[in-house]
Amino acid sequence: MTTIDNGVNVKALLDAREVLKGAPEAAQFTWRASSKWEKGVRSTTTIEKFFGLGQEQTHKNETTFSSDHPEVFAAEDQGITPIEYLLVGLAGCLTAGVASVAQNRGIQLRSVESTVEGNHDIRGILGADSDVRNGYNDIKVTFNIDADASKEEIEALVAQSQKRSAVYDALTNPTSVTVEVA
Amino acid sequence: MERFTTVVVGAGHAGLAASHFLTARSIDHVVLERGEVANSWRRERWDSLRLLTPNWLSRLPGFAYAGPDPDGYMTSGEVAGFIADFAAVSGAPVRGHSAVTSVRRSDDGYLVSAGGGDVSCRSVVLASGACNVPVVPALSGFIPPEVRQLTPFDYRGPASVEGDKRVLVVGASATGVQIAAELQRSGRQVTLAVGEHVRMPRLHHGKDVLWWMDASGVWDQSYQEVDDLDRARRLPSPQLVGTPSRDTLDLNTLTGLGVELVGRLATVRDGIALFSGGLRNVCSLADLKMKRLLAGFDQWGGVAEKTDIEPTRVPANARWKLDLGSGEISTIIWATGFRPDYSWLDVPVVDEKGRLRHEGGVVDSPGLYALGLPVLRRRRSTFISGIEDDARAVVGHLAAELGVDAPAAASQTG
Ligand SMILES: Cc1cc2nc3c(=O)[nH]c(=O)nc-3n(C[C@H](O)[C@H](O)[C@H](O)COP(=O)(O)OP(=O)(O)OC[C@H]3O[C@@H](n4cnc5c(N)ncnc54)[C@H](O)[C@@H]3O)c2cc1C
């Protein structure tokens, strides 16, 4: 087999899987974000530290995200809408999955592009109709992948990436959420 | 105290196959059975159940189906009869109504407590079955009391489901799809919660799909060659049913009957069942895997002719919640798998997930062996046709450890 390189260190991931099988404590991660209200419906959220492998960890750089709402919502649009961040997370997670699975299966990728569309009936959040939910009604992801592989192998990559995706799971399955006032 | 060289726990086909090879090696033994021979086929199957493996695959050491319909599928009663005949032919020393309540280590082997009294022995073969207890997920504790919950052990047929309200069947393995189809055909409305599943057509190029499994060697893949053994051992049973008309029973069949498909039951919150939004992907995965399996068969058989199987029709907007308190459904059937029961095994060989620690049936305690578990030694291990090789190998190891290496010259059953 010719060596292929999608830039994913699959060996490190597979090694980690073996190690963590016997060390479930080390596999417990906590991801953290800190948010601050700016003005109106705008806020800034920063992410820098997380917990994992039994200790505090720090990203190379702190990242700041602005969330706001578009002008059609009578806001200033100084950042994307919070619910759009879910699309960012989903696309990022599925794409990482495609690259990793492809690397593991010896498939060379040339390009992976996707569009993510979330259909949202905003009557829910506006309280205009109590039968309409607040969140997305459905989400559609369309991948365009150019790779040294058959159509079926590419479909299998995308399916496997969903199967192992954290964000896909978080969106398709309910999660218990606790919100408290400190 | 009574003493045997070997005690076999369970007189299903696995324990009886062990007995066959023990007898062939003149190793004195007893088979302790809590009920009767083939107890699980007599008491733990629903009324309409037929094997999903064709008759010609019902083969045990020195004994095989010899009836007029090799392509048919036995009813539970016929399987019980078939296994009882095997027990008779091989002269298995079965002691019925003798439930084993404890197995523990002794100085030179094991002490087995059973209905009839204590027995000591040098080695034990655990053949008590892989499907003793239906698995029911913890979230069943959050189901409102007015909804009745049944396991496949409670289900005998549509009459086991009271009333005429909708029934939620959870799980789409062989058990789940068979029960869903039977209930829907009986006039009930069924919602089926579908997680990861194994799709297969009943026939491939006119032959039973299990003929391909058998002949191509897929089923003979050894546990040492399987990529992800843990996963292979947890694989749900294939969506197959044995009917005289050899019909396929996949999700499309069920949709055609009017069964409603929803995603995996993810949780129950405030009396509302929430289903996963990942239904489309579990169906894609199953379709892709089926295609790969069939393509592998074609390649093995040199068949150029393509088969064209319709992809699973996934509802555009499967519902993701169902209010269990609304009165819409009256019954939930948990078709969420089975597990073995080792509560009587007082030897520390069961891991934190309740699985026996063994290497190809050689359990992690000298003189202790197992048979009849998923992918014990090969992919076909849990199936009736898988026991011969497994039992031969396991009893071979047992005999070598005892120092009685050579098989007796003449096997009783030829
Ligand atoms: C619903 C269902 C359908 C299946 N369909 C097929 C099929 O179509 N084709 C196929 O090849 N396989 C099929 N199988 C798989 C397999 O063949 C059966 O599970 C079969 O019963 C396994 O045989 P066994 O001897 O390992 O265990 P069992 O048949 O379960 O036998 C174990 C025996 O041990 C006894 N026992 C258990 N605990 C004790 C104790 N403490 N003391 C004394 N005795 C005890 C039990 O009473 C039982 O008689 C099916 C399994 C299930 C659950």
PDB file of N, CA and C and ligand atoms in Angstrom, chain B residues 8-16 31-41 43-46 49-54 57-58 73-74 79 83 95 97-102 113-115 126-132 152-153 174-175 178 210 219 237 242 338 341 343-344 371-373 380-387, ligand 1:
ATOM      1  N   VAL B   8     -20.541 -30.580  33.444  1.00  0.00           N
ATOM      2  CA  VAL B   8     -20.997 -29.661  32.411  1.00  0.00           C
ATOM      3  C   VAL B   8     -22.251 -28.982  32.950  1.00  0.00           C
ATOM      4  N   VAL B   9     -22.288 -27.648  32.893  1.00  0.00           N
ATOM      5  CA  VAL B   9     -23.474 -26.929  33.371  1.00  0.00           C
ATOM      6  C   VAL B   9     -24.334 -26.565  32.163  1.00  0.00           C
ATOM      7  N   GLY B  10     -25.514 -27.169  32.073  1.00  0.00           N
ATOM      8  CA  GLY B  10     -26.456 -26.821  31.004  1.00  0.00           C
ATOM      9  C   GLY B  10     -26.570 -27.894  29.943  1.00  0.00           C
ATOM     10  N   ALA B  11     -27.820 -28.290  29.647  1.00  0.00           N
ATOM     11  CA  ALA B  11     -28.058 -29.293  28.611  1.00  0.00           C
ATOM     12  C   ALA B  11     -28.769 -28.684  27.415  1.00  0.00           C
ATOM     13  N   GLY B  12     -28.224 -27.574  26.936  1.00  0.00           N
ATOM     14  CA  GLY B  12     -28.606 -27.083  25.616  1.00  0.00           C
ATOM     15  C   GLY B  12     -27.693 -27.773  24.619  1.00  0.00           C
ATOM     16  N   HIS B  13     -27.719 -27.325  23.354  1.00  0.00           N
ATOM     17  CA  HIS B  13     -26.883 -28.036  22.381  1.00  0.00           C
ATOM     18  C   HIS B  13     -25.400 -27.928  22.726  1.00  0.00           C
ATOM     19  N   ALA B  14     -25.006 -26.825  23.398  1.00  0.00           N
ATOM     20  CA  ALA B  14     -23.587 -26.630  23.703  1.00  0.00           C
ATOM     21  C   ALA B  14     -23.102 -27.633  24.755  1.00  0.00           C
ATOM     22  N   GLY B  15     -23.862 -27.764  25.838  1.00  0.00           N
ATOM     23  CA  GLY B  15     -23.469 -28.709  26.885  1.00  0.00           C
ATOM     24  C   GLY B  15     -23.481 -30.140  26.371  1.00  0.00           C
ATOM     25  N   LEU B  16     -24.449 -30.440  25.514  1.00  0.00           N
ATOM     26  CA  LEU B  16     -24.546 -31.799  24.980  1.00  0.00           C
ATOM     27  C   LEU B  16     -23.399 -32.087  24.010  1.00  0.00           C
ATOM     28  N   VAL B  31     -23.915 -33.963  33.153  1.00  0.00           N
ATOM     29  CA  VAL B  31     -24.441 -32.704  32.633  1.00  0.00           C
ATOM     30  C   VAL B  31     -25.570 -32.274  33.566  1.00  0.00           C
ATOM     31  N   LEU B  32     -25.358 -31.170  34.284  1.00  0.00           N
ATOM     32  CA  LEU B  32     -26.384 -30.696  35.221  1.00  0.00           C
ATOM     33  C   LEU B  32     -27.265 -29.666  34.523  1.00  0.00           C
ATOM     34  N   GLU B  33     -28.567 -29.889  34.574  1.00  0.00           N
ATOM     35  CA  GLU B  33     -29.505 -29.030  33.851  1.00  0.00           C
ATOM     36  C   GLU B  33     -30.624 -28.617  34.808  1.00  0.00           C
ATOM     37  N   ARG B  34     -30.883 -27.321  34.874  1.00  0.00           N
ATOM     38  CA  ARG B  34     -31.892 -26.855  35.834  1.00  0.00           C
ATOM     39  C   ARG B  34     -33.307 -27.289  35.449  1.00  0.00           C
ATOM     40  N   GLY B  35     -33.546 -27.453  34.132  1.00  0.00           N
ATOM     41  CA  GLY B  35     -34.873 -27.882  33.678  1.00  0.00           C
ATOM     42  C   GLY B  35     -34.761 -29.217  32.966  1.00  0.00           C
ATOM     43  N   GLU B  36     -35.141 -29.186  31.666  1.00  0.00           N
ATOM     44  CA  GLU B  36     -34.981 -30.389  30.856  1.00  0.00           C
ATOM     45  C   GLU B  36     -33.991 -30.088  29.736  1.00  0.00           C
ATOM     46  N   VAL B  37     -33.617 -31.128  29.012  1.00  0.00           N
ATOM     47  CA  VAL B  37     -32.780 -30.937  27.827  1.00  0.00           C
ATOM     48  C   VAL B  37     -33.439 -29.888  26.926  1.00  0.00           C
ATOM     49  N   ALA B  38     -32.631 -28.967  26.381  1.00  0.00           N
ATOM     50  CA  ALA B  38     -33.120 -27.910  25.482  1.00  0.00           C
ATOM     51  C   ALA B  38     -34.137 -26.999  26.172  1.00  0.00           C
ATOM     52  N   ASN B  39     -33.874 -26.742  27.420  1.00  0.00           N
ATOM     53  CA  ASN B  39     -34.805 -25.963  28.227  1.00  0.00           C
ATOM     54  C   ASN B  39     -35.139 -24.601  27.616  1.00  0.00           C
ATOM     55  N   SER B  40     -34.136 -23.912  27.096  1.00  0.00           N
ATOM     56  CA  SER B  40     -34.407 -22.554  26.612  1.00  0.00           C
ATOM     57  C   SER B  40     -35.351 -22.571  25.412  1.00  0.00           C
ATOM     58  N   TRP B  41     -35.278 -23.618  24.587  1.00  0.00           N
ATOM     59  CA  TRP B  41     -36.190 -23.704  23.438  1.00  0.00           C
ATOM     60  C   TRP B  41     -37.601 -24.060  23.888  1.00  0.00           C
ATOM     61  N   ARG B  43     -38.887 -23.047  26.998  1.00  0.00           N
ATOM     62  CA  ARG B  43     -39.485 -22.056  27.907  1.00  0.00           C
ATOM     63  C   ARG B  43     -39.202 -20.599  27.569  1.00  0.00           C
ATOM     64  N   GLU B  44     -38.184 -20.332  26.773  1.00  0.00           N
ATOM     65  CA  GLU B  44     -37.765 -18.934  26.643  1.00  0.00           C
ATOM     66  C   GLU B  44     -37.942 -18.381  25.234  1.00  0.00           C
ATOM     67  N   ARG B  45     -38.787 -18.991  24.419  1.00  0.00           N
ATOM     68  CA  ARG B  45     -38.992 -18.485  23.072  1.00  0.00           C
ATOM     69  C   ARG B  45     -40.478 -18.203  22.884  1.00  0.00           C
ATOM     70  N   TRP B  46     -40.790 -17.185  22.053  1.00  0.00           N
ATOM     71  CA  TRP B  46     -42.191 -16.910  21.794  1.00  0.00           C
ATOM     72  C   TRP B  46     -42.763 -17.988  20.879  1.00  0.00           C
ATOM     73  N   LEU B  49     -41.865 -18.512  17.082  1.00  0.00           N
ATOM     74  CA  LEU B  49     -40.454 -18.471  16.700  1.00  0.00           C
ATOM     75  C   LEU B  49     -40.036 -19.699  15.891  1.00  0.00           C
ATOM     76  N   ARG B  50     -39.331 -19.411  14.816  1.00  0.00           N
ATOM     77  CA  ARG B  50     -38.634 -20.466  14.077  1.00  0.00           C
ATOM     78  C   ARG B  50     -37.169 -20.083  14.044  1.00  0.00           C
ATOM     79  N   LEU B  51     -36.309 -21.062  13.861  1.00  0.00           N
ATOM     80  CA  LEU B  51     -34.893 -20.739  13.706  1.00  0.00           C
ATOM     81  C   LEU B  51     -34.733 -19.795  12.525  1.00  0.00           C
ATOM     82  N   LEU B  52     -33.739 -18.940  12.589  1.00  0.00           N
ATOM     83  CA  LEU B  52     -33.431 -18.124  11.421  1.00  0.00           C
ATOM     84  C   LEU B  52     -32.349 -18.798  10.595  1.00  0.00           C
ATOM     85  N   THR B  53     -31.836 -19.916  11.107  1.00  0.00           N
ATOM     86  CA  THR B  53     -30.874 -20.714  10.336  1.00  0.00           C
ATOM     87  C   THR B  53     -31.632 -21.883   9.695  1.00  0.00           C
ATOM     88  N   PRO B  54     -31.355 -22.159   8.407  1.00  0.00           N
ATOM     89  CA  PRO B  54     -32.080 -23.243   7.733  1.00  0.00           C
ATOM     90  C   PRO B  54     -31.721 -24.621   8.301  1.00  0.00           C
ATOM     91  N   LEU B  57     -28.422 -26.325   8.252  1.00  0.00           N
ATOM     92  CA  LEU B  57     -27.381 -25.796   9.148  1.00  0.00           C
ATOM     93  C   LEU B  57     -27.545 -26.314  10.573  1.00  0.00           C
ATOM     94  N   SER B  58     -28.605 -27.099  10.805  1.00  0.00           N
ATOM     95  CA  SER B  58     -28.761 -27.702  12.134  1.00  0.00           C
ATOM     96  C   SER B  58     -27.918 -28.957  12.157  1.00  0.00           C
ATOM     97  N   TYR B  73     -37.146 -24.018   8.105  1.00  0.00           N
ATOM     98  CA  TYR B  73     -36.652 -23.490   9.383  1.00  0.00           C
ATOM     99  C   TYR B  73     -37.469 -24.119  10.502  1.00  0.00           C
ATOM    100  N   MET B  74     -36.797 -24.700  11.487  1.00  0.00           N
ATOM    101  CA  MET B  74     -37.504 -25.402  12.564  1.00  0.00           C
ATOM    102  C   MET B  74     -38.241 -24.451  13.493  1.00  0.00           C
ATOM    103  N   VAL B  79     -36.908 -27.706  17.376  1.00  0.00           N
ATOM    104  CA  VAL B  79     -35.514 -27.608  17.827  1.00  0.00           C
ATOM    105  C   VAL B  79     -35.350 -28.410  19.116  1.00  0.00           C
ATOM    106  N   ILE B  83     -32.747 -31.466  19.578  1.00  0.00           N
ATOM    107  CA  ILE B  83     -31.678 -31.495  20.585  1.00  0.00           C
ATOM    108  C   ILE B  83     -31.865 -32.684  21.536  1.00  0.00           C
ATOM    109  N   ARG B  95     -28.505 -34.866  34.064  1.00  0.00           N
ATOM    110  CA  ARG B  95     -29.286 -34.888  35.291  1.00  0.00           C
ATOM    111  C   ARG B  95     -30.182 -33.651  35.269  1.00  0.00           C
ATOM    112  N   HIS B  97     -33.570 -31.117  36.179  1.00  0.00           N
ATOM    113  CA  HIS B  97     -34.102 -30.474  37.385  1.00  0.00           C
ATOM    114  C   HIS B  97     -33.042 -30.376  38.466  1.00  0.00           C
ATOM    115  N   SER B  98     -31.869 -29.995  38.042  1.00  0.00           N
ATOM    116  CA  SER B  98     -30.732 -29.920  38.947  1.00  0.00           C
ATOM    117  C   SER B  98     -30.004 -28.601  38.680  1.00  0.00           C
ATOM    118  N   ALA B  99     -30.560 -27.535  39.236  1.00  0.00           N
ATOM    119  CA  ALA B  99     -29.992 -26.206  38.991  1.00  0.00           C
ATOM    120  C   ALA B  99     -28.701 -26.019  39.767  1.00  0.00           C
ATOM    121  N   VAL B 100     -27.694 -25.537  39.085  1.00  0.00           N
ATOM    122  CA  VAL B 100     -26.425 -25.250  39.748  1.00  0.00           C
ATOM    123  C   VAL B 100     -26.563 -23.923  40.480  1.00  0.00           C
ATOM    124  N   THR B 101     -26.298 -23.937  41.785  1.00  0.00           N
ATOM    125  CA  THR B 101     -26.449 -22.708  42.570  1.00  0.00           C
ATOM    126  C   THR B 101     -25.102 -22.116  42.950  1.00  0.00           C
ATOM    127  N   SER B 102     -24.032 -22.902  42.799  1.00  0.00           N
ATOM    128  CA  SER B 102     -22.703 -22.364  43.098  1.00  0.00           C
ATOM    129  C   SER B 102     -21.626 -23.223  42.445  1.00  0.00           C
ATOM    130  N   SER B 113     -22.353 -26.883  43.610  1.00  0.00           N
ATOM    131  CA  SER B 113     -23.577 -27.152  44.366  1.00  0.00           C
ATOM    132  C   SER B 113     -24.742 -27.128  43.393  1.00  0.00           C
ATOM    133  N   ALA B 114     -25.553 -28.174  43.470  1.00  0.00           N
ATOM    134  CA  ALA B 114     -26.684 -28.252  42.546  1.00  0.00           C
ATOM    135  C   ALA B 114     -27.891 -28.806  43.277  1.00  0.00           C
ATOM    136  N   GLY B 115     -29.027 -28.686  42.625  1.00  0.00           N
ATOM    137  CA  GLY B 115     -30.285 -29.150  43.199  1.00  0.00           C
ATOM    138  C   GLY B 115     -30.147 -30.488  43.904  1.00  0.00           C
ATOM    139  N   LEU B 126     -18.794 -24.515  31.366  1.00  0.00           N
ATOM    140  CA  LEU B 126     -19.962 -23.656  31.497  1.00  0.00           C
ATOM    141  C   LEU B 126     -20.666 -23.614  30.140  1.00  0.00           C
ATOM    142  N   ALA B 127     -21.841 -24.244  30.080  1.00  0.00           N
ATOM    143  CA  ALA B 127     -22.608 -24.235  28.837  1.00  0.00           C
ATOM    144  C   ALA B 127     -24.038 -23.834  29.193  1.00  0.00           C
ATOM    145  N   SER B 128     -24.122 -22.829  30.056  1.00  0.00           N
ATOM    146  CA  SER B 128     -25.418 -22.438  30.610  1.00  0.00           C
ATOM    147  C   SER B 128     -26.142 -21.425  29.736  1.00  0.00           C
ATOM    148  N   GLY B 129     -25.558 -21.096  28.587  1.00  0.00           N
ATOM    149  CA  GLY B 129     -26.268 -20.237  27.638  1.00  0.00           C
ATOM    150  C   GLY B 129     -25.799 -18.789  27.705  1.00  0.00           C
ATOM    151  N   ALA B 130     -25.929 -18.100  26.563  1.00  0.00           N
ATOM    152  CA  ALA B 130     -25.515 -16.694  26.468  1.00  0.00           C
ATOM    153  C   ALA B 130     -26.709 -15.760  26.617  1.00  0.00           C
ATOM    154  N   CYS B 131     -27.902 -16.348  26.656  1.00  0.00           N
ATOM    155  CA  CYS B 131     -29.124 -15.521  26.595  1.00  0.00           C
ATOM    156  C   CYS B 131     -30.060 -15.841  27.750  1.00  0.00           C
ATOM    157  N   ASN B 132     -29.527 -15.894  28.983  1.00  0.00           N
ATOM    158  CA  ASN B 132     -30.368 -16.268  30.119  1.00  0.00           C
ATOM    159  C   ASN B 132     -31.314 -15.171  30.574  1.00  0.00           C
ATOM    160  N   PRO B 152     -38.793 -10.108  25.818  1.00  0.00           N
ATOM    161  CA  PRO B 152     -39.121 -11.229  24.918  1.00  0.00           C
ATOM    162  C   PRO B 152     -39.479 -12.495  25.703  1.00  0.00           C
ATOM    163  N   PHE B 153     -39.025 -12.623  26.961  1.00  0.00           N
ATOM    164  CA  PHE B 153     -39.400 -13.794  27.756  1.00  0.00           C
ATOM    165  C   PHE B 153     -40.870 -13.729  28.191  1.00  0.00           C
ATOM    166  N   ALA B 174     -32.957  -9.345  15.276  1.00  0.00           N
ATOM    167  CA  ALA B 174     -33.904 -10.373  14.835  1.00  0.00           C
ATOM    168  C   ALA B 174     -35.146 -10.400  15.730  1.00  0.00           C
ATOM    169  N   THR B 175     -34.933 -10.352  17.037  1.00  0.00           N
ATOM    170  CA  THR B 175     -36.065 -10.411  17.964  1.00  0.00           C
ATOM    171  C   THR B 175     -37.013  -9.234  17.741  1.00  0.00           C
ATOM    172  N   GLN B 178     -38.878  -9.290  14.327  1.00  0.00           N
ATOM    173  CA  GLN B 178     -39.872 -10.373  14.248  1.00  0.00           C
ATOM    174  C   GLN B 178     -41.107 -10.038  15.088  1.00  0.00           C
ATOM    175  N   LEU B 210     -27.405 -17.269   4.561  1.00  0.00           N
ATOM    176  CA  LEU B 210     -26.533 -17.981   5.492  1.00  0.00           C
ATOM    177  C   LEU B 210     -25.757 -19.107   4.791  1.00  0.00           C
ATOM    178  N   TRP B 219     -18.201 -17.063   8.296  1.00  0.00           N
ATOM    179  CA  TRP B 219     -18.560 -17.541   9.627  1.00  0.00           C
ATOM    180  C   TRP B 219     -17.428 -18.287  10.318  1.00  0.00           C
ATOM    181  N   SER B 237     -28.044  -9.557  16.542  1.00  0.00           N
ATOM    182  CA  SER B 237     -28.388 -10.626  15.605  1.00  0.00           C
ATOM    183  C   SER B 237     -28.917 -10.012  14.311  1.00  0.00           C
ATOM    184  N   GLY B 242     -37.081 -16.975   9.838  1.00  0.00           N
ATOM    185  CA  GLY B 242     -37.262 -18.200   9.075  1.00  0.00           C
ATOM    186  C   GLY B 242     -38.738 -18.409   8.802  1.00  0.00           C
ATOM    187  N   PHE B 338     -29.902  -9.918  25.070  1.00  0.00           N
ATOM    188  CA  PHE B 338     -29.900 -10.852  26.192  1.00  0.00           C
ATOM    189  C   PHE B 338     -28.493 -10.897  26.771  1.00  0.00           C
ATOM    190  N   ASP B 341     -26.302 -15.251  32.692  1.00  0.00           N
ATOM    191  CA  ASP B 341     -26.419 -15.060  34.138  1.00  0.00           C
ATOM    192  C   ASP B 341     -25.337 -15.899  34.806  1.00  0.00           C
ATOM    193  N   SER B 343     -24.670 -15.402  38.178  1.00  0.00           N
ATOM    194  CA  SER B 343     -24.807 -15.066  39.605  1.00  0.00           C
ATOM    195  C   SER B 343     -24.398 -16.232  40.500  1.00  0.00           C
ATOM    196  N   TRP B 344     -24.408 -17.434  39.955  1.00  0.00           N
ATOM    197  CA  TRP B 344     -24.071 -18.627  40.740  1.00  0.00           C
ATOM    198  C   TRP B 344     -22.594 -19.014  40.606  1.00  0.00           C
ATOM    199  N   LEU B 371     -18.591 -22.598  26.659  1.00  0.00           N
ATOM    200  CA  LEU B 371     -19.040 -22.848  25.293  1.00  0.00           C
ATOM    201  C   LEU B 371     -20.318 -22.062  25.051  1.00  0.00           C
ATOM    202  N   GLY B 372     -20.572 -21.743  23.788  1.00  0.00           N
ATOM    203  CA  GLY B 372     -21.861 -21.141  23.429  1.00  0.00           C
ATOM    204  C   GLY B 372     -21.918 -19.635  23.563  1.00  0.00           C
ATOM    205  N   LEU B 373     -20.757 -18.972  23.699  1.00  0.00           N
ATOM    206  CA  LEU B 373     -20.790 -17.506  23.791  1.00  0.00           C
ATOM    207  C   LEU B 373     -20.482 -16.891  22.425  1.00  0.00           C
ATOM    208  N   ARG B 380     -19.174 -18.121  13.954  1.00  0.00           N
ATOM    209  CA  ARG B 380     -20.397 -18.930  14.019  1.00  0.00           C
ATOM    210  C   ARG B 380     -20.643 -19.542  15.412  1.00  0.00           C
ATOM    211  N   SER B 381     -19.824 -19.152  16.390  1.00  0.00           N
ATOM    212  CA  SER B 381     -19.856 -19.868  17.676  1.00  0.00           C
ATOM    213  C   SER B 381     -21.217 -19.985  18.352  1.00  0.00           C
ATOM    214  N   THR B 382     -22.047 -18.929  18.315  1.00  0.00           N
ATOM    215  CA  THR B 382     -23.323 -19.034  19.037  1.00  0.00           C
ATOM    216  C   THR B 382     -24.363 -19.820  18.274  1.00  0.00           C
ATOM    217  N   PHE B 383     -24.105 -20.061  16.993  1.00  0.00           N
ATOM    218  CA  PHE B 383     -25.107 -20.782  16.211  1.00  0.00           C
ATOM    219  C   PHE B 383     -24.935 -22.287  16.403  1.00  0.00           C
ATOM    220  N   ILE B 384     -26.023 -23.006  16.158  1.00  0.00           N
ATOM    221  CA  ILE B 384     -26.010 -24.449  16.366  1.00  0.00           C
ATOM    222  C   ILE B 384     -24.863 -25.085  15.585  1.00  0.00           C
ATOM    223  N   SER B 385     -24.666 -24.628  14.339  1.00  0.00           N
ATOM    224  CA  SER B 385     -23.634 -25.233  13.496  1.00  0.00           C
ATOM    225  C   SER B 385     -22.226 -24.870  13.950  1.00  0.00           C
ATOM    226  N   GLY B 386     -22.126 -23.967  14.932  1.00  0.00           N
ATOM    227  CA  GLY B 386     -20.797 -23.542  15.367  1.00  0.00           C
ATOM    228  C   GLY B 386     -20.236 -24.357  16.509  1.00  0.00           C
ATOM    229  N   ILE B 387     -21.073 -25.221  17.087  1.00  0.00           N
ATOM    230  CA  ILE B 387     -20.637 -25.841  18.340  1.00  0.00           C
ATOM    231  C   ILE B 387     -19.641 -26.970  18.133  1.00  0.00           C
TER     232      ILE B 387
HETATM  233  C1  LIG C   1     -34.416 -15.794  20.425  1.00  0.00           C
HETATM  234  C2  LIG C   1     -33.250 -16.617  19.968  1.00  0.00           C
HETATM  235  C3  LIG C   1     -33.230 -17.148  18.694  1.00  0.00           C
HETATM  236  C4  LIG C   1     -32.145 -17.904  18.244  1.00  0.00           C
HETATM  237  N1  LIG C   1     -32.171 -18.422  16.985  1.00  0.00           N
HETATM  238  C5  LIG C   1     -31.137 -19.183  16.545  1.00  0.00           C
HETATM  239  C6  LIG C   1     -31.162 -19.773  15.248  1.00  0.00           C
HETATM  240  O1  LIG C   1     -32.081 -19.557  14.480  1.00  0.00           O
HETATM  241  N2  LIG C   1     -30.128 -20.553  14.859  1.00  0.00           N
HETATM  242  C7  LIG C   1     -29.064 -20.782  15.675  1.00  0.00           C
HETATM  243  O2  LIG C   1     -28.167 -21.523  15.271  1.00  0.00           O
HETATM  244  N3  LIG C   1     -28.990 -20.210  16.895  1.00  0.00           N
HETATM  245  C8  LIG C   1     -30.007 -19.421  17.344  1.00  0.00           C
HETATM  246  N4  LIG C   1     -29.938 -18.844  18.588  1.00  0.00           N
HETATM  247  C9  LIG C   1     -28.661 -18.910  19.308  1.00  0.00           C
HETATM  248  C10 LIG C   1     -28.384 -20.204  20.067  1.00  0.00           C
HETATM  249  O3  LIG C   1     -28.475 -21.316  19.218  1.00  0.00           O
HETATM  250  C11 LIG C   1     -29.327 -20.362  21.221  1.00  0.00           C
HETATM  251  O4  LIG C   1     -29.158 -19.302  22.118  1.00  0.00           O
HETATM  252  C12 LIG C   1     -29.107 -21.663  21.947  1.00  0.00           C
HETATM  253  O5  LIG C   1     -30.126 -21.840  22.885  1.00  0.00           O
HETATM  254  C13 LIG C   1     -27.775 -21.683  22.648  1.00  0.00           C
HETATM  255  O6  LIG C   1     -27.493 -22.971  23.101  1.00  0.00           O
HETATM  256  P1  LIG C   1     -26.662 -23.202  24.410  1.00  0.00           P
HETATM  257  O7  LIG C   1     -26.596 -24.660  24.620  1.00  0.00           O
HETATM  258  O8  LIG C   1     -25.404 -22.445  24.359  1.00  0.00           O
HETATM  259  O9  LIG C   1     -27.537 -22.492  25.543  1.00  0.00           O
HETATM  260  P2  LIG C   1     -29.035 -22.804  25.990  1.00  0.00           P
HETATM  261  O10 LIG C   1     -29.822 -23.428  24.932  1.00  0.00           O
HETATM  262  O11 LIG C   1     -29.546 -21.578  26.646  1.00  0.00           O
HETATM  263  O12 LIG C   1     -28.767 -23.926  27.071  1.00  0.00           O
HETATM  264  C14 LIG C   1     -28.273 -23.638  28.349  1.00  0.00           C
HETATM  265  C15 LIG C   1     -28.904 -24.592  29.305  1.00  0.00           C
HETATM  266  O13 LIG C   1     -28.347 -24.374  30.580  1.00  0.00           O
HETATM  267  C16 LIG C   1     -29.349 -24.439  31.547  1.00  0.00           C
HETATM  268  N5  LIG C   1     -28.877 -23.661  32.691  1.00  0.00           N
HETATM  269  C17 LIG C   1     -28.655 -22.321  32.768  1.00  0.00           C
HETATM  270  N6  LIG C   1     -28.228 -21.980  33.998  1.00  0.00           N
HETATM  271  C18 LIG C   1     -28.148 -23.137  34.698  1.00  0.00           C
HETATM  272  C19 LIG C   1     -27.777 -23.448  36.041  1.00  0.00           C
HETATM  273  N7  LIG C   1     -27.368 -22.499  36.902  1.00  0.00           N
HETATM  274  N8  LIG C   1     -27.826 -24.745  36.433  1.00  0.00           N
HETATM  275  C20 LIG C   1     -28.225 -25.707  35.578  1.00  0.00           C
HETATM  276  N9  LIG C   1     -28.601 -25.478  34.310  1.00  0.00           N
HETATM  277  C21 LIG C   1     -28.561 -24.201  33.876  1.00  0.00           C
HETATM  278  C22 LIG C   1     -30.566 -23.872  30.878  1.00  0.00           C
HETATM  279  O14 LIG C   1     -31.763 -24.312  31.475  1.00  0.00           O
HETATM  280  C23 LIG C   1     -30.395 -24.385  29.447  1.00  0.00           C
HETATM  281  O15 LIG C   1     -31.059 -25.600  29.221  1.00  0.00           O
HETATM  282  C24 LIG C   1     -31.022 -18.095  19.074  1.00  0.00           C
HETATM  283  C25 LIG C   1     -31.030 -17.549  20.352  1.00  0.00           C
HETATM  284  C26 LIG C   1     -32.128 -16.814  20.809  1.00  0.00           C
HETATM  285  C27 LIG C   1     -32.084 -16.223  22.187  1.00  0.00           C
END
